[in-house]
Structures are given as C-alpha cells and as structure tokens.
JSON list of C-alpha atoms and ligand atoms in Angstrom, two decimals:
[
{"chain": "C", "resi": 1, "resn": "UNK", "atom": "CA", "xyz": [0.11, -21.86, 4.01]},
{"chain": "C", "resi": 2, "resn": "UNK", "atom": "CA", "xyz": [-0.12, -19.06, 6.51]},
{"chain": "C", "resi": 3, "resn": "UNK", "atom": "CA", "xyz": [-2.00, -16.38, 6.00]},
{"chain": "C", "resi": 4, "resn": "UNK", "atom": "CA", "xyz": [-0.86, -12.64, 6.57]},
{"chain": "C", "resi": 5, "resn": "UNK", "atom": "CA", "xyz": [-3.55, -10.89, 8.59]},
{"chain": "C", "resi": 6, "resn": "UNK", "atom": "CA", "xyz": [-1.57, -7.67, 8.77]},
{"chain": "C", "resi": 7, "resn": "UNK", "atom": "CA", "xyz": [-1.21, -7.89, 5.41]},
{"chain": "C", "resi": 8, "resn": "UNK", "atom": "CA", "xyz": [-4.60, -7.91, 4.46]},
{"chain": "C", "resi": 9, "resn": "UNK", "atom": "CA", "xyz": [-5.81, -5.56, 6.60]},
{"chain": "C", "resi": 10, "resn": "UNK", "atom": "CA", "xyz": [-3.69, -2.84, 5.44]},
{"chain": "C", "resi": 11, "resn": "UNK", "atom": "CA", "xyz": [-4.49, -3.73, 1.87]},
{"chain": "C", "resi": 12, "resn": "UNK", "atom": "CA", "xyz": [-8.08, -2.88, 3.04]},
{"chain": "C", "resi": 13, "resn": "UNK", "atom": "CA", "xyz": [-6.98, 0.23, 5.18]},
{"chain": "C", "resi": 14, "resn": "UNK", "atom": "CA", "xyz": [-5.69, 1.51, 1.86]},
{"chain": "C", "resi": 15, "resn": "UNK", "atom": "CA", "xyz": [-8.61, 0.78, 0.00]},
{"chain": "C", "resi": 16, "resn": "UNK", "atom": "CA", "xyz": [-10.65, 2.39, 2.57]},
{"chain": "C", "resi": 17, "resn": "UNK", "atom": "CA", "xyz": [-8.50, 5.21, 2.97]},
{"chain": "C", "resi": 18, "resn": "UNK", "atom": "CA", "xyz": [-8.73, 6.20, -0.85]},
{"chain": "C", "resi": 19, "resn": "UNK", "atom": "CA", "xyz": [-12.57, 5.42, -0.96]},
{"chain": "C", "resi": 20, "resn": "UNK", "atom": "CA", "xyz": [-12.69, 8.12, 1.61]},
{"chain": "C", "resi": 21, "resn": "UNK", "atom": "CA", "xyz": [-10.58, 10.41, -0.18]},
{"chain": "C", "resi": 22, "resn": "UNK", "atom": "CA", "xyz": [-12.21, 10.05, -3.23]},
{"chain": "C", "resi": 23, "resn": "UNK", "atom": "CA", "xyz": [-15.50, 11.52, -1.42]},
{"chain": "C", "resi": 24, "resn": "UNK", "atom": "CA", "xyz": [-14.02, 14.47, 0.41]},
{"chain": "C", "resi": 25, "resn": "UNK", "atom": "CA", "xyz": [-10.60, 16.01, 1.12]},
{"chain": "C", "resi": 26, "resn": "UNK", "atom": "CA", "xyz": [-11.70, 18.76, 3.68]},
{"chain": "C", "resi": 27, "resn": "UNK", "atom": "CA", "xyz": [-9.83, 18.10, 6.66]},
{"chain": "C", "resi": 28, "resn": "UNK", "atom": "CA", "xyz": [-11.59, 16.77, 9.98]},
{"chain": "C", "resi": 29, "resn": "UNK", "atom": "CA", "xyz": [-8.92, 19.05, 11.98]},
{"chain": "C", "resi": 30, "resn": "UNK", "atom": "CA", "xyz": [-9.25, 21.98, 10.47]},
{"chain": "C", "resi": 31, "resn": "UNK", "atom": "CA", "xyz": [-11.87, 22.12, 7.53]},
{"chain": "C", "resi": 32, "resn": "UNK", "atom": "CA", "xyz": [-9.80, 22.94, 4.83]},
{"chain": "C", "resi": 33, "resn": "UNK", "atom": "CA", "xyz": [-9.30, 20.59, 1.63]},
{"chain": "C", "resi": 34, "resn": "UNK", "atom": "CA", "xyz": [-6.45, 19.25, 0.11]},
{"chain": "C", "resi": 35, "resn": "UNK", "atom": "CA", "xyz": [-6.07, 15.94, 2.76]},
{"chain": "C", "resi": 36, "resn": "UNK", "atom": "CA", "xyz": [-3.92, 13.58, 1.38]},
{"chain": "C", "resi": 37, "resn": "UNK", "atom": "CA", "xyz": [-4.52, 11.03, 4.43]},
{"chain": "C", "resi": 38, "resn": "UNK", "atom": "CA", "xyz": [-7.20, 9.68, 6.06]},
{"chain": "C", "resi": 39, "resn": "UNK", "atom": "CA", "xyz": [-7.48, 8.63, 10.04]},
{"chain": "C", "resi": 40, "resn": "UNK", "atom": "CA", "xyz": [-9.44, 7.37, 12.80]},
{"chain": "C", "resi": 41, "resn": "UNK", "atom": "CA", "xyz": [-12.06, 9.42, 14.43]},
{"chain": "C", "resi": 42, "resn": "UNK", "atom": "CA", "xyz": [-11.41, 7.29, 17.47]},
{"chain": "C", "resi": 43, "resn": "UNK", "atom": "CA", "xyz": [-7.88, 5.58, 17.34]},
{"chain": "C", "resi": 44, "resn": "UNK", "atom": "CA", "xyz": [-7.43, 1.84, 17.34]},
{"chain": "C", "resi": 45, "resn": "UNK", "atom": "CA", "xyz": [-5.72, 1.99, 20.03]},
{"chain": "C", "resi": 46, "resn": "UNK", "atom": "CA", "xyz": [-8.49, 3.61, 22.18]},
{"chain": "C", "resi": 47, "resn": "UNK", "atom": "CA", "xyz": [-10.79, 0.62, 20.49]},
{"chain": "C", "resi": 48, "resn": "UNK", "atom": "CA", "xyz": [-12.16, 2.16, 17.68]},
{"chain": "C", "resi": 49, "resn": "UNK", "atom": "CA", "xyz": [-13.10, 0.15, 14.41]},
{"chain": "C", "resi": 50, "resn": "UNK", "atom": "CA", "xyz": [-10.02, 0.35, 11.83]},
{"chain": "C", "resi": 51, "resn": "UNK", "atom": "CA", "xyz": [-12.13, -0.54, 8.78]},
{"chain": "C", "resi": 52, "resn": "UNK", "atom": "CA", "xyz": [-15.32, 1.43, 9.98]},
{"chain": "C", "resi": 53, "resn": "UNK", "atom": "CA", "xyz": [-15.47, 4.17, 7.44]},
{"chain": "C", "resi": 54, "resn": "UNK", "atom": "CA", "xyz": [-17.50, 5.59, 9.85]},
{"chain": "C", "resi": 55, "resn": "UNK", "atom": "CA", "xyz": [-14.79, 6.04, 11.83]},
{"chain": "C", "resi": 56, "resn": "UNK", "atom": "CA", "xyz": [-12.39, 7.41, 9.32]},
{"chain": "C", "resi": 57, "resn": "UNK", "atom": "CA", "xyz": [-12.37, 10.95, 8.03]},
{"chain": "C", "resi": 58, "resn": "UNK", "atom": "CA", "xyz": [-9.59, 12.94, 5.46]},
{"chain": "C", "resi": 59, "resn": "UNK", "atom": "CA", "xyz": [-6.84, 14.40, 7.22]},
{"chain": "C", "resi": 60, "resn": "UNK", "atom": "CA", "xyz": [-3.58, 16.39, 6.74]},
{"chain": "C", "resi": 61, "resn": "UNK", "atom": "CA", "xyz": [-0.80, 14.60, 6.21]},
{"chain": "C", "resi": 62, "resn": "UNK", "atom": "CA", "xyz": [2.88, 14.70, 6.12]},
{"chain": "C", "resi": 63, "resn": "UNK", "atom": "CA", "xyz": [2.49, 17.40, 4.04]},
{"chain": "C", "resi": 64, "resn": "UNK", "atom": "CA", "xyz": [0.69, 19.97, 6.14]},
{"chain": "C", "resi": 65, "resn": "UNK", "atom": "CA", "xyz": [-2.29, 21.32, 4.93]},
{"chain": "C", "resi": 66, "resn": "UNK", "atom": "CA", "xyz": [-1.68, 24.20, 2.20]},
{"chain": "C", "resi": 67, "resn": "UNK", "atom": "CA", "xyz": [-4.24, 26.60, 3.68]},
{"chain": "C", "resi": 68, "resn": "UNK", "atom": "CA", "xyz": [-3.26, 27.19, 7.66]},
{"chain": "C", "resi": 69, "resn": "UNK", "atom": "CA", "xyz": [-0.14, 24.39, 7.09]},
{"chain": "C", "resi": 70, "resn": "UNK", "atom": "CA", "xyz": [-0.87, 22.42, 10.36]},
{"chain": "C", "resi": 71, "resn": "UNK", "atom": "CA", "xyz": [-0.10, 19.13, 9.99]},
{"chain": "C", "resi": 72, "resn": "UNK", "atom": "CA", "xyz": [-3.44, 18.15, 11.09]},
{"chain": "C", "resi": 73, "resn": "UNK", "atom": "CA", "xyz": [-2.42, 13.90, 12.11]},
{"chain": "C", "resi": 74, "resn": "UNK", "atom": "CA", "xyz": [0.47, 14.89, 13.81]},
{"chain": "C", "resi": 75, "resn": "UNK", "atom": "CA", "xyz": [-1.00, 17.36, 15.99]},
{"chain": "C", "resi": 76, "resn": "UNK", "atom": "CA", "xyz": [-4.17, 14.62, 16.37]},
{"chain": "C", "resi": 77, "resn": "UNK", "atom": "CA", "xyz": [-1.42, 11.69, 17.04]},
{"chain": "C", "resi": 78, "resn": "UNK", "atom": "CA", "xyz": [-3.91, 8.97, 18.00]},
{"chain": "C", "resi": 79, "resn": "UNK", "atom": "CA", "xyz": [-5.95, 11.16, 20.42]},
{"chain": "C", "resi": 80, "resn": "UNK", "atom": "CA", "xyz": [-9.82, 11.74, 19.46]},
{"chain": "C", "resi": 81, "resn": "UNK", "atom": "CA", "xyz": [-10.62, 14.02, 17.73]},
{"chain": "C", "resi": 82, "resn": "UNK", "atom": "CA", "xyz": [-12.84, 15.48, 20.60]},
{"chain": "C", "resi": 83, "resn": "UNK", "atom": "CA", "xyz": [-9.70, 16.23, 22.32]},
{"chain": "C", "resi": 84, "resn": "UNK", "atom": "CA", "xyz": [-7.96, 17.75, 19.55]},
{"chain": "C", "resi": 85, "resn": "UNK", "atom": "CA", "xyz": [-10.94, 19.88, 17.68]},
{"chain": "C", "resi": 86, "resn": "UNK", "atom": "CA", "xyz": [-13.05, 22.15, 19.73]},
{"chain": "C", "resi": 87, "resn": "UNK", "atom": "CA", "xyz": [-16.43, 21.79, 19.00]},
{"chain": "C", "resi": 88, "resn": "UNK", "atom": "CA", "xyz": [-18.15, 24.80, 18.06]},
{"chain": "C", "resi": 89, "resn": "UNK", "atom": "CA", "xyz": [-22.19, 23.82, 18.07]},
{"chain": "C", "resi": 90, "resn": "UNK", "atom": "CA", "xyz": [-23.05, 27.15, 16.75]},
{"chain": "C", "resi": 91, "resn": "UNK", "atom": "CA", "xyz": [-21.30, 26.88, 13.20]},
{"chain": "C", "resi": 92, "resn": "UNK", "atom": "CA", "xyz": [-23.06, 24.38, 10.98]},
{"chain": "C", "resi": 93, "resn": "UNK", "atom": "CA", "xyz": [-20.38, 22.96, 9.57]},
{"chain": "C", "resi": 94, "resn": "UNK", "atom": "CA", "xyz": [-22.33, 20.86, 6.58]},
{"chain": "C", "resi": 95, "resn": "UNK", "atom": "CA", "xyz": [-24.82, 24.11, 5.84]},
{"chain": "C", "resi": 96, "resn": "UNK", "atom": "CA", "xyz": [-26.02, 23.63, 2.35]},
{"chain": "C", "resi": 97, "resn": "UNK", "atom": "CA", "xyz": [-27.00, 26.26, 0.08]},
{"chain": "B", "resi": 1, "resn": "LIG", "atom": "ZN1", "xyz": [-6.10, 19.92, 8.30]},
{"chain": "B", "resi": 2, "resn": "LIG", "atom": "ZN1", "xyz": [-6.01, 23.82, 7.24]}
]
C-alpha cells in the first residue's frame, strides 16, 4: 500500500498551523491580532523548514486583517519576511510590562 506523503504532511501543516494559532494571533506583517493563517518565516520554496514552528508565525489571511485590512500573506506571497517587513530595531516589539 502506498503511502501519501503529501497527505501527511499537510495533515501536520494543519496541526502546526492551529498549534500556532492557538498561542498568538498578532500578525508577523503587521502586528495586529485577529490572524486566521499561519506562514513561513522563510518560504519552502527558498528552503525553509515547513514543519519548523520556528519558522511559522500567524498571519492575515484571505480575510484581511480587521485593523489596517492588508491582507498580510498576499502582500508576503512566499518572499521573507525581511523583504516584506521593515525592521524597525528601535521599537521593542515583545516589551513586557
Ligand atoms: Zn497582518
Ligand atoms: Zn493589521
């Protein structure tokens, strides 16, 4: 019996995907909550890990983010997200209280 390999690993994509969901929903794009996807930091395609949750973050969707309304993985494509999110070393993004 064959076995499906695409099959499997997008069962564990999902699983991943909603594990990472589960801990955040602010946007790697554009910092505001509400994501109702998840993607790759650096894209499979440019050899990053697919099941690396280390490599996955929430995103905007299909359904645009209800704060600014970008549709943050659309604009992102499968670029990194160096190239798509300017990074601003003076604001400290995960300042605690
Ligand atoms: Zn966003
Ligand atoms: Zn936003």
């Amino acid at each position: 019996m064959a076995t499906d390999r695409s099959e499997l690993t997008s069962y564990q994509w999902r699983q991943l995907r909603a594990r990472i969901l589960a801990a955040s929903d602010v946007c790697v794009v554009c910092g505001h909550g509400g994501s109702d996807t998840a993607d790759h930091l650096v894209p499979v395609s440019k050899g990053g890990a697919r099941l690396d949750p280390a490599n996955v973050a929430p995103i905007h969707g299909v359904n645009g983010c209800p704060v600014c309304l970008r549709k943050c993985n659309s604009e992102k494509s499968d670029r990194p997200l160096s190239d798509v999110v300017q990074l601003h070393t003076s604001v400290d993004w995960f300042a605690g209280p």
